[in-house]
Amino acid sequence: MANPFDDALNKDKANMTKETEQRKEGQRKDKDELRVSFSINKRMLERALFIIIIIGLAILVVANPFCESNIFNRCSNEAVPKSDLLEEEKTQTTEEVDASKETVEEKETAEEEETVEEEETAEEEVEKLFKGNFDFTFEDIDYEENDDGDPSKMNSITISIINSWKEFNPRMEVYWYDISADNSIKDMVRLNKVLGRVKTGRKYTFTLREPEFSSRFFLFESQETIKIKLYNNDNDLLMDTYTTTIS
């Protein structure tokens, strides 16, 4: 015969086991429900945030169509107060005027400096002496002789000049005469010729030939003087006189 106490004990154990299993089952359900609920809420939260961002961007674009495409930049019309815009425009205008003024002043200064340099160069040229800065040389005198070996006719005169003075326009008067010649022969201009402008720091060679002479004859004496007067044709000023002799 079964022991009633054992039956009661077994029932209690069975009940406890059943309650324990039910409790565990309930806990598993609660955990599953919690996990499922958490996953659903997270997705909905992400969707909600995404929708809010889209709506916010749409509101900004519709509310202010003149803003730049970058929403983080300031709007050119509404974000800056009108007083600030006016002040900026005034500042820009002032800066442009100042820049233009500086450009004009720089140009005037440069022109003044160039003028001063030109004046200084002109003064230096004027102050430089002609003698000592201008070299004149008889390079060759080609003439004919008579039966006695005396000069009879002039064929050509070659001269060279080195101009270290300044640029100018030289003119030459050519004379020749013997020791016994009177003043009419001594003052006879055999050739009057403008050489053209000669620049500073250059050497020039000129040959005066027979067709240019007004008269090419000598007086059949043993010694003749060749004289050349050099003028500045710009102001007709006599610069120097050069002579040589042939016999």
mmCIF file with all atom_site columns, C-alpha atoms in Angstrom, residues 50-136:
data_model
loop_
_atom_site.group_PDB
_atom_site.id
_atom_site.type_symbol
_atom_site.label_atom_id
_atom_site.label_alt_id
_atom_site.label_comp_id
_atom_site.label_asym_id
_atom_site.label_entity_id
_atom_site.label_seq_id
_atom_site.pdbx_PDB_ins_code
_atom_site.Cartn_x
_atom_site.Cartn_y
_atom_site.Cartn_z
_atom_site.occupancy
_atom_site.B_iso_or_equiv
_atom_site.pdbx_formal_charge
_atom_site.auth_seq_id
_atom_site.auth_comp_id
_atom_site.auth_asym_id
_atom_site.auth_atom_id
_atom_site.pdbx_PDB_model_num
ATOM 1  C CA . PHE A 1 50  ? 15.990 59.797  -41.758 1.00 0.00 ? 50  PHE A CA 1
ATOM 2  C CA . ILE A 1 51  ? 12.485 61.184  -42.459 1.00 0.00 ? 51  ILE A CA 1
ATOM 3  C CA . ILE A 1 52  ? 13.093 64.107  -40.088 1.00 0.00 ? 52  ILE A CA 1
ATOM 4  C CA . ILE A 1 53  ? 16.354 64.986  -41.875 1.00 0.00 ? 53  ILE A CA 1
ATOM 5  C CA . ILE A 1 54  ? 14.673 64.890  -45.293 1.00 0.00 ? 54  ILE A CA 1
ATOM 6  C CA . ILE A 1 55  ? 11.795 67.054  -44.071 1.00 0.00 ? 55  ILE A CA 1
ATOM 7  C CA . GLY A 1 56  ? 14.261 69.536  -42.518 1.00 0.00 ? 56  GLY A CA 1
ATOM 8  C CA . LEU A 1 57  ? 16.231 69.854  -45.752 1.00 0.00 ? 57  LEU A CA 1
ATOM 9  C CA . ALA A 1 58  ? 13.054 70.317  -47.763 1.00 0.00 ? 58  ALA A CA 1
ATOM 10 C CA . ILE A 1 59  ? 11.887 73.056  -45.388 1.00 0.00 ? 59  ILE A CA 1
ATOM 11 C CA . LEU A 1 60  ? 15.241 74.901  -45.709 1.00 0.00 ? 60  LEU A CA 1
ATOM 12 C CA . VAL A 1 61  ? 15.188 74.744  -49.517 1.00 0.00 ? 61  VAL A CA 1
ATOM 13 C CA . VAL A 1 62  ? 11.564 75.865  -49.804 1.00 0.00 ? 62  VAL A CA 1
ATOM 14 C CA . ALA A 1 63  ? 11.841 78.557  -47.118 1.00 0.00 ? 63  ALA A CA 1
ATOM 15 C CA . ASN A 1 64  ? 14.948 80.208  -48.610 1.00 0.00 ? 64  ASN A CA 1
ATOM 16 C CA . PRO A 1 65  ? 15.446 79.436  -52.338 1.00 0.00 ? 65  PRO A CA 1
ATOM 17 C CA . PHE A 1 66  ? 18.167 82.103  -52.691 1.00 0.00 ? 66  PHE A CA 1
ATOM 18 C CA . CYS A 1 67  ? 20.582 80.401  -50.305 1.00 0.00 ? 67  CYS A CA 1
ATOM 19 C CA . GLU A 1 68  ? 23.538 78.596  -51.728 1.00 0.00 ? 68  GLU A CA 1
ATOM 20 C CA . SER A 1 69  ? 23.257 74.837  -52.252 1.00 0.00 ? 69  SER A CA 1
ATOM 21 C CA . ASN A 1 70  ? 25.481 74.197  -49.240 1.00 0.00 ? 70  ASN A CA 1
ATOM 22 C CA . ILE A 1 71  ? 23.123 74.529  -46.257 1.00 0.00 ? 71  ILE A CA 1
ATOM 23 C CA . PHE A 1 72  ? 25.999 75.342  -43.954 1.00 0.00 ? 72  PHE A CA 1
ATOM 24 C CA . ASN A 1 73  ? 26.904 78.496  -45.909 1.00 0.00 ? 73  ASN A CA 1
ATOM 25 C CA . ARG A 1 74  ? 25.382 81.842  -45.067 1.00 0.00 ? 74  ARG A CA 1
ATOM 26 C CA . CYS A 1 75  ? 22.589 83.112  -47.284 1.00 0.00 ? 75  CYS A CA 1
ATOM 27 C CA . SER A 1 76  ? 23.612 86.089  -49.336 1.00 0.00 ? 76  SER A CA 1
ATOM 28 C CA . ASN A 1 77  ? 20.319 87.979  -48.867 1.00 0.00 ? 77  ASN A CA 1
ATOM 29 C CA . GLU A 1 78  ? 18.782 87.103  -45.519 1.00 0.00 ? 78  GLU A CA 1
ATOM 30 C CA . ALA A 1 79  ? 21.561 85.750  -43.321 1.00 0.00 ? 79  ALA A CA 1
ATOM 31 C CA . VAL A 1 80  ? 23.559 89.042  -43.496 1.00 0.00 ? 80  VAL A CA 1
ATOM 32 C CA . PRO A 1 81  ? 21.824 92.155  -42.157 1.00 0.00 ? 81  PRO A CA 1
ATOM 33 C CA . LYS A 1 82  ? 21.331 94.970  -44.660 1.00 0.00 ? 82  LYS A CA 1
ATOM 34 C CA . SER A 1 83  ? 23.457 97.291  -42.575 1.00 0.00 ? 83  SER A CA 1
ATOM 35 C CA . ASP A 1 84  ? 26.365 94.843  -42.785 1.00 0.00 ? 84  ASP A CA 1
ATOM 36 C CA . LEU A 1 85  ? 25.898 94.536  -46.551 1.00 0.00 ? 85  LEU A CA 1
ATOM 37 C CA . LEU A 1 86  ? 25.948 98.299  -46.958 1.00 0.00 ? 86  LEU A CA 1
ATOM 38 C CA . GLU A 1 87  ? 29.045 98.524  -44.782 1.00 0.00 ? 87  GLU A CA 1
ATOM 39 C CA . GLU A 1 88  ? 30.794 95.835  -46.822 1.00 0.00 ? 88  GLU A CA 1
ATOM 40 C CA . GLU A 1 89  ? 29.880 97.570  -50.107 1.00 0.00 ? 89  GLU A CA 1
ATOM 41 C CA . LYS A 1 90  ? 31.148 100.863 -48.703 1.00 0.00 ? 90  LYS A CA 1
ATOM 42 C CA . THR A 1 91  ? 34.397 99.229  -47.607 1.00 0.00 ? 91  THR A CA 1
ATOM 43 C CA . GLN A 1 92  ? 34.877 97.583  -51.011 1.00 0.00 ? 92  GLN A CA 1
ATOM 44 C CA . THR A 1 93  ? 34.248 100.888 -52.803 1.00 0.00 ? 93  THR A CA 1
ATOM 45 C CA . THR A 1 94  ? 36.729 102.647 -50.524 1.00 0.00 ? 94  THR A CA 1
ATOM 46 C CA . GLU A 1 95  ? 39.324 99.952  -51.149 1.00 0.00 ? 95  GLU A CA 1
ATOM 47 C CA . GLU A 1 96  ? 38.811 100.222 -54.926 1.00 0.00 ? 96  GLU A CA 1
ATOM 48 C CA . VAL A 1 97  ? 39.208 104.009 -54.791 1.00 0.00 ? 97  VAL A CA 1
ATOM 49 C CA . ASP A 1 98  ? 42.334 103.663 -52.648 1.00 0.00 ? 98  ASP A CA 1
ATOM 50 C CA . ALA A 1 99  ? 43.775 101.063 -55.038 1.00 0.00 ? 99  ALA A CA 1
ATOM 51 C CA . SER A 1 100 ? 43.041 103.300 -58.033 1.00 0.00 ? 100 SER A CA 1
ATOM 52 C CA . LYS A 1 101 ? 44.612 106.239 -56.229 1.00 0.00 ? 101 LYS A CA 1
ATOM 53 C CA . GLU A 1 102 ? 47.693 104.204 -55.396 1.00 0.00 ? 102 GLU A CA 1
ATOM 54 C CA . THR A 1 103 ? 48.002 103.098 -59.053 1.00 0.00 ? 103 THR A CA 1
ATOM 55 C CA . VAL A 1 104 ? 47.806 106.710 -60.258 1.00 0.00 ? 104 VAL A CA 1
ATOM 56 C CA . GLU A 1 105 ? 50.331 107.804 -57.645 1.00 0.00 ? 105 GLU A CA 1
ATOM 57 C CA . GLU A 1 106 ? 52.710 104.982 -58.588 1.00 0.00 ? 106 GLU A CA 1
ATOM 58 C CA . LYS A 1 107 ? 52.398 105.897 -62.286 1.00 0.00 ? 107 LYS A CA 1
ATOM 59 C CA . GLU A 1 108 ? 53.041 109.580 -61.534 1.00 0.00 ? 108 GLU A CA 1
ATOM 60 C CA . THR A 1 109 ? 56.031 108.659 -59.369 1.00 0.00 ? 109 THR A CA 1
ATOM 61 C CA . ALA A 1 110 ? 57.464 106.437 -62.124 1.00 0.00 ? 110 ALA A CA 1
ATOM 62 C CA . GLU A 1 111 ? 56.989 109.225 -64.698 1.00 0.00 ? 111 GLU A CA 1
ATOM 63 C CA . GLU A 1 112 ? 58.658 111.724 -62.365 1.00 0.00 ? 112 GLU A CA 1
ATOM 64 C CA . GLU A 1 113 ? 61.588 109.351 -61.832 1.00 0.00 ? 113 GLU A CA 1
ATOM 65 C CA . GLU A 1 114 ? 61.963 108.850 -65.607 1.00 0.00 ? 114 GLU A CA 1
ATOM 66 C CA . THR A 1 115 ? 61.842 112.630 -66.143 1.00 0.00 ? 115 THR A CA 1
ATOM 67 C CA . VAL A 1 116 ? 64.478 113.169 -63.458 1.00 0.00 ? 116 VAL A CA 1
ATOM 68 C CA . GLU A 1 117 ? 66.698 110.488 -65.003 1.00 0.00 ? 117 GLU A CA 1
ATOM 69 C CA . GLU A 1 118 ? 66.329 112.052 -68.467 1.00 0.00 ? 118 GLU A CA 1
ATOM 70 C CA . GLU A 1 119 ? 67.136 115.498 -67.066 1.00 0.00 ? 119 GLU A CA 1
ATOM 71 C CA . GLU A 1 120 ? 70.164 114.127 -65.222 1.00 0.00 ? 120 GLU A CA 1
ATOM 72 C CA . THR A 1 121 ? 71.367 112.382 -68.403 1.00 0.00 ? 121 THR A CA 1
ATOM 73 C CA . ALA A 1 122 ? 70.884 115.580 -70.414 1.00 0.00 ? 122 ALA A CA 1
ATOM 74 C CA . GLU A 1 123 ? 72.772 117.579 -67.778 1.00 0.00 ? 123 GLU A CA 1
ATOM 75 C CA . GLU A 1 124 ? 75.625 115.085 -67.847 1.00 0.00 ? 124 GLU A CA 1
ATOM 76 C CA . GLU A 1 125 ? 75.815 115.338 -71.639 1.00 0.00 ? 125 GLU A CA 1
ATOM 77 C CA . VAL A 1 126 ? 75.792 119.127 -71.504 1.00 0.00 ? 126 VAL A CA 1
ATOM 78 C CA . GLU A 1 127 ? 78.409 119.251 -68.754 1.00 0.00 ? 127 GLU A CA 1
ATOM 79 C CA . LYS A 1 128 ? 80.755 116.859 -70.603 1.00 0.00 ? 128 LYS A CA 1
ATOM 80 C CA . LEU A 1 129 ? 83.397 118.749 -72.539 1.00 0.00 ? 129 LEU A CA 1
ATOM 81 C CA . PHE A 1 130 ? 83.730 118.308 -76.300 1.00 0.00 ? 130 PHE A CA 1
ATOM 82 C CA . LYS A 1 131 ? 87.516 118.407 -76.294 1.00 0.00 ? 131 LYS A CA 1
ATOM 83 C CA . GLY A 1 132 ? 88.885 115.286 -74.713 1.00 0.00 ? 132 GLY A CA 1
ATOM 84 C CA . ASN A 1 133 ? 85.747 113.354 -75.614 1.00 0.00 ? 133 ASN A CA 1
ATOM 85 C CA . PHE A 1 134 ? 85.913 113.649 -79.402 1.00 0.00 ? 134 PHE A CA 1
ATOM 86 C CA . ASP A 1 135 ? 88.804 112.235 -81.459 1.00 0.00 ? 135 ASP A CA 1
ATOM 87 C CA . PHE A 1 136 ? 89.423 113.436 -85.040 1.00 0.00 ? 136 PHE A CA 1
#
